[in-house]
Short mmCIF file of C-alpha atoms in Angstrom, two decimals:
data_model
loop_
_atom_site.label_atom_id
_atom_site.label_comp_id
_atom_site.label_asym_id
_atom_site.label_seq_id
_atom_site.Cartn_x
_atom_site.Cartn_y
_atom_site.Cartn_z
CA UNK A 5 -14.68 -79.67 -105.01
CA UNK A 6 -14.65 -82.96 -106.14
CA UNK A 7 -12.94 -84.79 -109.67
CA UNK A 8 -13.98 -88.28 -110.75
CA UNK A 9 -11.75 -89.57 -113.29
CA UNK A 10 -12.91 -92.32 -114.99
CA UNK A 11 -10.82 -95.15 -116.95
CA UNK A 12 -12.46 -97.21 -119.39
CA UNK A 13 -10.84 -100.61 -120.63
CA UNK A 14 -12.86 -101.56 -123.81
CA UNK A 15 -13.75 -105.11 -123.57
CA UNK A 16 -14.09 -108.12 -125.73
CA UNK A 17 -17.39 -110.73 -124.88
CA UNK A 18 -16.38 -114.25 -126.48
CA UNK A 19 -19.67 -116.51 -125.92
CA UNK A 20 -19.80 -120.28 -126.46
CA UNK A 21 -22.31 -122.84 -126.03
CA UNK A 22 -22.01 -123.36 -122.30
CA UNK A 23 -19.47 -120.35 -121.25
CA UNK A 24 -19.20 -116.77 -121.39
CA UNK A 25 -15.37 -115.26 -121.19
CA UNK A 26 -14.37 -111.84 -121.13
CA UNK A 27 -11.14 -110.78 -122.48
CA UNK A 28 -9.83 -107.39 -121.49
CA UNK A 29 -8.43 -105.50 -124.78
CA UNK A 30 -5.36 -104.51 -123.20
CA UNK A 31 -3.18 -101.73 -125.99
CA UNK A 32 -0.41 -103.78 -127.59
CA UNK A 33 -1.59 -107.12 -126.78
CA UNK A 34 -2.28 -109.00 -129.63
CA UNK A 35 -3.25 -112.52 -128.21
CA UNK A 36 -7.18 -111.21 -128.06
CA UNK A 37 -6.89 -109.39 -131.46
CA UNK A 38 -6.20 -112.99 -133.21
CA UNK A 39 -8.30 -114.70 -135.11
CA UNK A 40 -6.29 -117.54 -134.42
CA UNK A 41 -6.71 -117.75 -130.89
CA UNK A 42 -2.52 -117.56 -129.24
CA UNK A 43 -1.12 -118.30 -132.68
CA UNK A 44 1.32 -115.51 -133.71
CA UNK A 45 2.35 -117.37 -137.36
CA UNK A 46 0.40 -116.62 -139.88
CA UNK A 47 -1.44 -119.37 -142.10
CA UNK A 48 0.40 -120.46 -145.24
CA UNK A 49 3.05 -118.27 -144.64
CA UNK A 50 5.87 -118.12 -147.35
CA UNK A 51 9.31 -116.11 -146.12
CA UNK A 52 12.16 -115.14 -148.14
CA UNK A 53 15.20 -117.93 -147.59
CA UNK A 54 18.91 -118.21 -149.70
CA UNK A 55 16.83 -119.88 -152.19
CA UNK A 56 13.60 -118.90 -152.57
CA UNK A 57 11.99 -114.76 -152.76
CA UNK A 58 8.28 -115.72 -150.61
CA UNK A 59 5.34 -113.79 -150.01
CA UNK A 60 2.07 -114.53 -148.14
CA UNK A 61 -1.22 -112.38 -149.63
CA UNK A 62 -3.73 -111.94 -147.72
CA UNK A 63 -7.74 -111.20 -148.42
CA UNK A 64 -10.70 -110.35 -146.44
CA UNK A 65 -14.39 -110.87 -147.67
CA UNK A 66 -17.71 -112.62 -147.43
CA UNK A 67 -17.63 -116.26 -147.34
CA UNK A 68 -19.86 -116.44 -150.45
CA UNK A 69 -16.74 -115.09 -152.54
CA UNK A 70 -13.72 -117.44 -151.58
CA UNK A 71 -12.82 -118.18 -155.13
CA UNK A 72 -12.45 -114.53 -155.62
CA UNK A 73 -10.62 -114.07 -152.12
CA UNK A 74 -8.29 -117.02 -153.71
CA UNK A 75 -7.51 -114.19 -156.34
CA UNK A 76 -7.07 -111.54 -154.43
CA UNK A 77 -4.91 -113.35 -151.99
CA UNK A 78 -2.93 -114.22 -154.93
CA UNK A 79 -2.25 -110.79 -156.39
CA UNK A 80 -1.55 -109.40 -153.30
CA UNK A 81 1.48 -112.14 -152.52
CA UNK A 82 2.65 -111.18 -155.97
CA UNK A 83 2.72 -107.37 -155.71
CA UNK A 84 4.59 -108.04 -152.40
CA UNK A 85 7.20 -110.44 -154.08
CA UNK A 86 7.23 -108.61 -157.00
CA UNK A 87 8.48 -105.45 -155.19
CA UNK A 88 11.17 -107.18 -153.02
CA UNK A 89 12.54 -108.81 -156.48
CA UNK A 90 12.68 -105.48 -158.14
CA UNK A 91 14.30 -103.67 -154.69
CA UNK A 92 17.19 -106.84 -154.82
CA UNK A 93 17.48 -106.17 -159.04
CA UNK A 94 18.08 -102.80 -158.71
CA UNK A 95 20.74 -102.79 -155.96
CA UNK A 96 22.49 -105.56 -157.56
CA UNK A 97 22.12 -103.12 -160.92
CA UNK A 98 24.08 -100.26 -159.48
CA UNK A 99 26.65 -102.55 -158.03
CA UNK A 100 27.10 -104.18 -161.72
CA UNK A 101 27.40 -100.40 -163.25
CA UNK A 102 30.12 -99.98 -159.73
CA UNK A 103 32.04 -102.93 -160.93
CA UNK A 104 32.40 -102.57 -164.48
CA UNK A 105 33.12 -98.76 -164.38
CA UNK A 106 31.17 -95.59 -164.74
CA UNK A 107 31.99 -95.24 -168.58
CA UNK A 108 28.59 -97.70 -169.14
CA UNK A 109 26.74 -94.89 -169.41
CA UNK A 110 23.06 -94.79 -167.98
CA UNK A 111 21.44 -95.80 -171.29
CA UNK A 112 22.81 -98.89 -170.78
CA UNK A 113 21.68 -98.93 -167.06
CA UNK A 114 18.17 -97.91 -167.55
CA UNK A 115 18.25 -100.66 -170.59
CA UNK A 116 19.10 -103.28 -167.99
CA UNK A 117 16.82 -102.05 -165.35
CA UNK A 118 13.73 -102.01 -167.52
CA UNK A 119 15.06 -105.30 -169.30
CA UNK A 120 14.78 -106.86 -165.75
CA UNK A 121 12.05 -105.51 -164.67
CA UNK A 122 10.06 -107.19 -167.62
CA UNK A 123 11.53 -110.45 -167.09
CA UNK A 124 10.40 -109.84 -162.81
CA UNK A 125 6.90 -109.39 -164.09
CA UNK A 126 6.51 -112.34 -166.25
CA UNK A 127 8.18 -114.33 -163.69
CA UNK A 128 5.43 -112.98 -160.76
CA UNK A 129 2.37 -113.37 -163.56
CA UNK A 130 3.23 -117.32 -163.80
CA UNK A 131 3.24 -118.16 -159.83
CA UNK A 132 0.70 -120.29 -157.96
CA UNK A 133 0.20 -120.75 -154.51
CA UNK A 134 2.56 -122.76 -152.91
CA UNK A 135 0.67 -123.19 -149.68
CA UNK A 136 -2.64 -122.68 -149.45
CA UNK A 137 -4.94 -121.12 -149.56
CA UNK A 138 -5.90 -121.27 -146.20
CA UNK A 139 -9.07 -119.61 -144.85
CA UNK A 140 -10.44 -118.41 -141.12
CA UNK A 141 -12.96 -119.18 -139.34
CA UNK A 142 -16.61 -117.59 -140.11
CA UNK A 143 -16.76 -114.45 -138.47
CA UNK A 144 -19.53 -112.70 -136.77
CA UNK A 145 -20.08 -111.17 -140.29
CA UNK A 146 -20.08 -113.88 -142.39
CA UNK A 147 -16.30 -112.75 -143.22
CA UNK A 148 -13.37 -115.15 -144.05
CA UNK A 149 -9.96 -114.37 -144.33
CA UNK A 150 -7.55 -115.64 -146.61
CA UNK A 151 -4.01 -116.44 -146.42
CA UNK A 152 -1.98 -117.86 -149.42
CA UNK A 153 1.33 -118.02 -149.83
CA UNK A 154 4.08 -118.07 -152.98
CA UNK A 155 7.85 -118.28 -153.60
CA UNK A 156 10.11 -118.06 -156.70
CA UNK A 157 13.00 -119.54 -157.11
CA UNK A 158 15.85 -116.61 -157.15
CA UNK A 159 18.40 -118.80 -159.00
CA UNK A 160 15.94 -119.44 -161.92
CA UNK A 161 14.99 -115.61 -162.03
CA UNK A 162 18.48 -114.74 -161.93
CA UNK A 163 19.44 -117.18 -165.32
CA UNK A 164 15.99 -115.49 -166.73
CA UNK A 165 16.93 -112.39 -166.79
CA UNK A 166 20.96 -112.74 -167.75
CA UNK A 167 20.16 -114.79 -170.36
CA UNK A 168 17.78 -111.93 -171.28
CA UNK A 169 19.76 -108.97 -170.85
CA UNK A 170 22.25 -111.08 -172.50
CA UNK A 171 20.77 -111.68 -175.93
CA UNK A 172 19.89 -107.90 -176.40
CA UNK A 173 22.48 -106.64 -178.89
CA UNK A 174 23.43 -103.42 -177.99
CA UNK A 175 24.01 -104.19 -174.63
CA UNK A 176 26.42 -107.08 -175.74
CA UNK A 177 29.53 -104.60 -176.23
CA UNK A 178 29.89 -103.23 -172.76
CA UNK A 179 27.97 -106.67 -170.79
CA UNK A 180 29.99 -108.65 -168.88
CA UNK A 181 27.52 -111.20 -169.00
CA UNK A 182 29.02 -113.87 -166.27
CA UNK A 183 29.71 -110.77 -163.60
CA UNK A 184 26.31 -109.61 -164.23
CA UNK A 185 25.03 -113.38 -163.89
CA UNK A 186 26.98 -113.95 -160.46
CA UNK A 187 26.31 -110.68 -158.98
CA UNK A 188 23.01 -110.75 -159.09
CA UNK A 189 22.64 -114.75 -157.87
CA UNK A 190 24.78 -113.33 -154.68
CA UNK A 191 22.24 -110.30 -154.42
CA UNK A 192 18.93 -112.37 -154.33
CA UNK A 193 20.58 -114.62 -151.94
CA UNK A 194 21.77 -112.27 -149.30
CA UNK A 195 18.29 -110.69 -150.03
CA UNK A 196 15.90 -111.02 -146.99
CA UNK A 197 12.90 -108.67 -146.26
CA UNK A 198 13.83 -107.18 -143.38
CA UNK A 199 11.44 -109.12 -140.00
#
């Protein structure tokens, strides 16, 4: 009796003008998956540094609509940044509530939490690209990608939202408004999205 086993490797035609070039697809290898030919980095990219939160959106779409894949780019970058700020708020939060002794209460936790958080959004609502947008190549489709990147300062979003939390009145009897103030600049700078 006789077995044929039979392994298939799919393959990738690129054509040009005056070659033809077959790439092999090989699992894991990501040089012929790139739109960007050996470039790993992507286009406008924005990371997070001691200074800065960053984010890079990025949209997919017909060519015809690149104002709109502008957009979408856009609001993806800030629902990425915007989550990373809030994840950094909300650690630095329950190390506040650590410092200045469990008899805060969680009233007063929440109320700085949600305080925060409303001061994050605004913050995120206001930001424009900071590089970018850049777009790819045509596709076979008529497709574009788009790749824009933003970054917020994390000192100015850390004065925002003391001088916020700060002004609310009922929070001003148990705030320790400078602690809060310097331990959330040291959380947003040791804050890096994990690579």
């Amino acid at each position: 009796m006789f077995i044929m086993v039979v392994i298939t490797v799919p393959m990738l035609m690129m054509t040009s003008c005056k070659t033809t070039k077959s790439v092999v697809n090989v699992p894991g290898d990501q040089r012929s998956r790139s739109p960007f030919g050996d470039v790993y980095e992507v286009p406008a990219a924005e990371n997070d540094t001691e200074e800065y939160f960053g984010a890079t959106g990025i949209a997919s779409g017909p060519k015809t609509q690149m104002g709109s894949l502008q957009l979408i780019a856009l609001t993806n970058a800030q629902n990425m940044i915007r989550q990373k700020m809030q994840h950094a708020y909300k650690g630095m939060v329950d190390d506040y509530m650590n410092a200045i002794g469990n008899n805060a209460g969680t009233d007063i936790q929440n109320e700085v939490e949600r305080g925060g958080r409303q001061i994050i959004d605004a913050i995120v609502k206001e930001t424009q690209a900071s590089k970018g947008p850049v777009f790819s190549a045509v596709d076979e489709k008529g497709n574009v990608t788009c790749f824009l990147g933003i970054r917020i300062s994390k000192k100015a979003t850390a004065d925002k939202i003391a001088d916020n939390v700060s002004e609310d009145e009922e929070l001003k009897i148990k705030f320790k408004a400078e602690l809060f103030r310097q331990k959330m600049k040291d959380a947003f700078k040791e804050y890096k999205e994990n690579k």
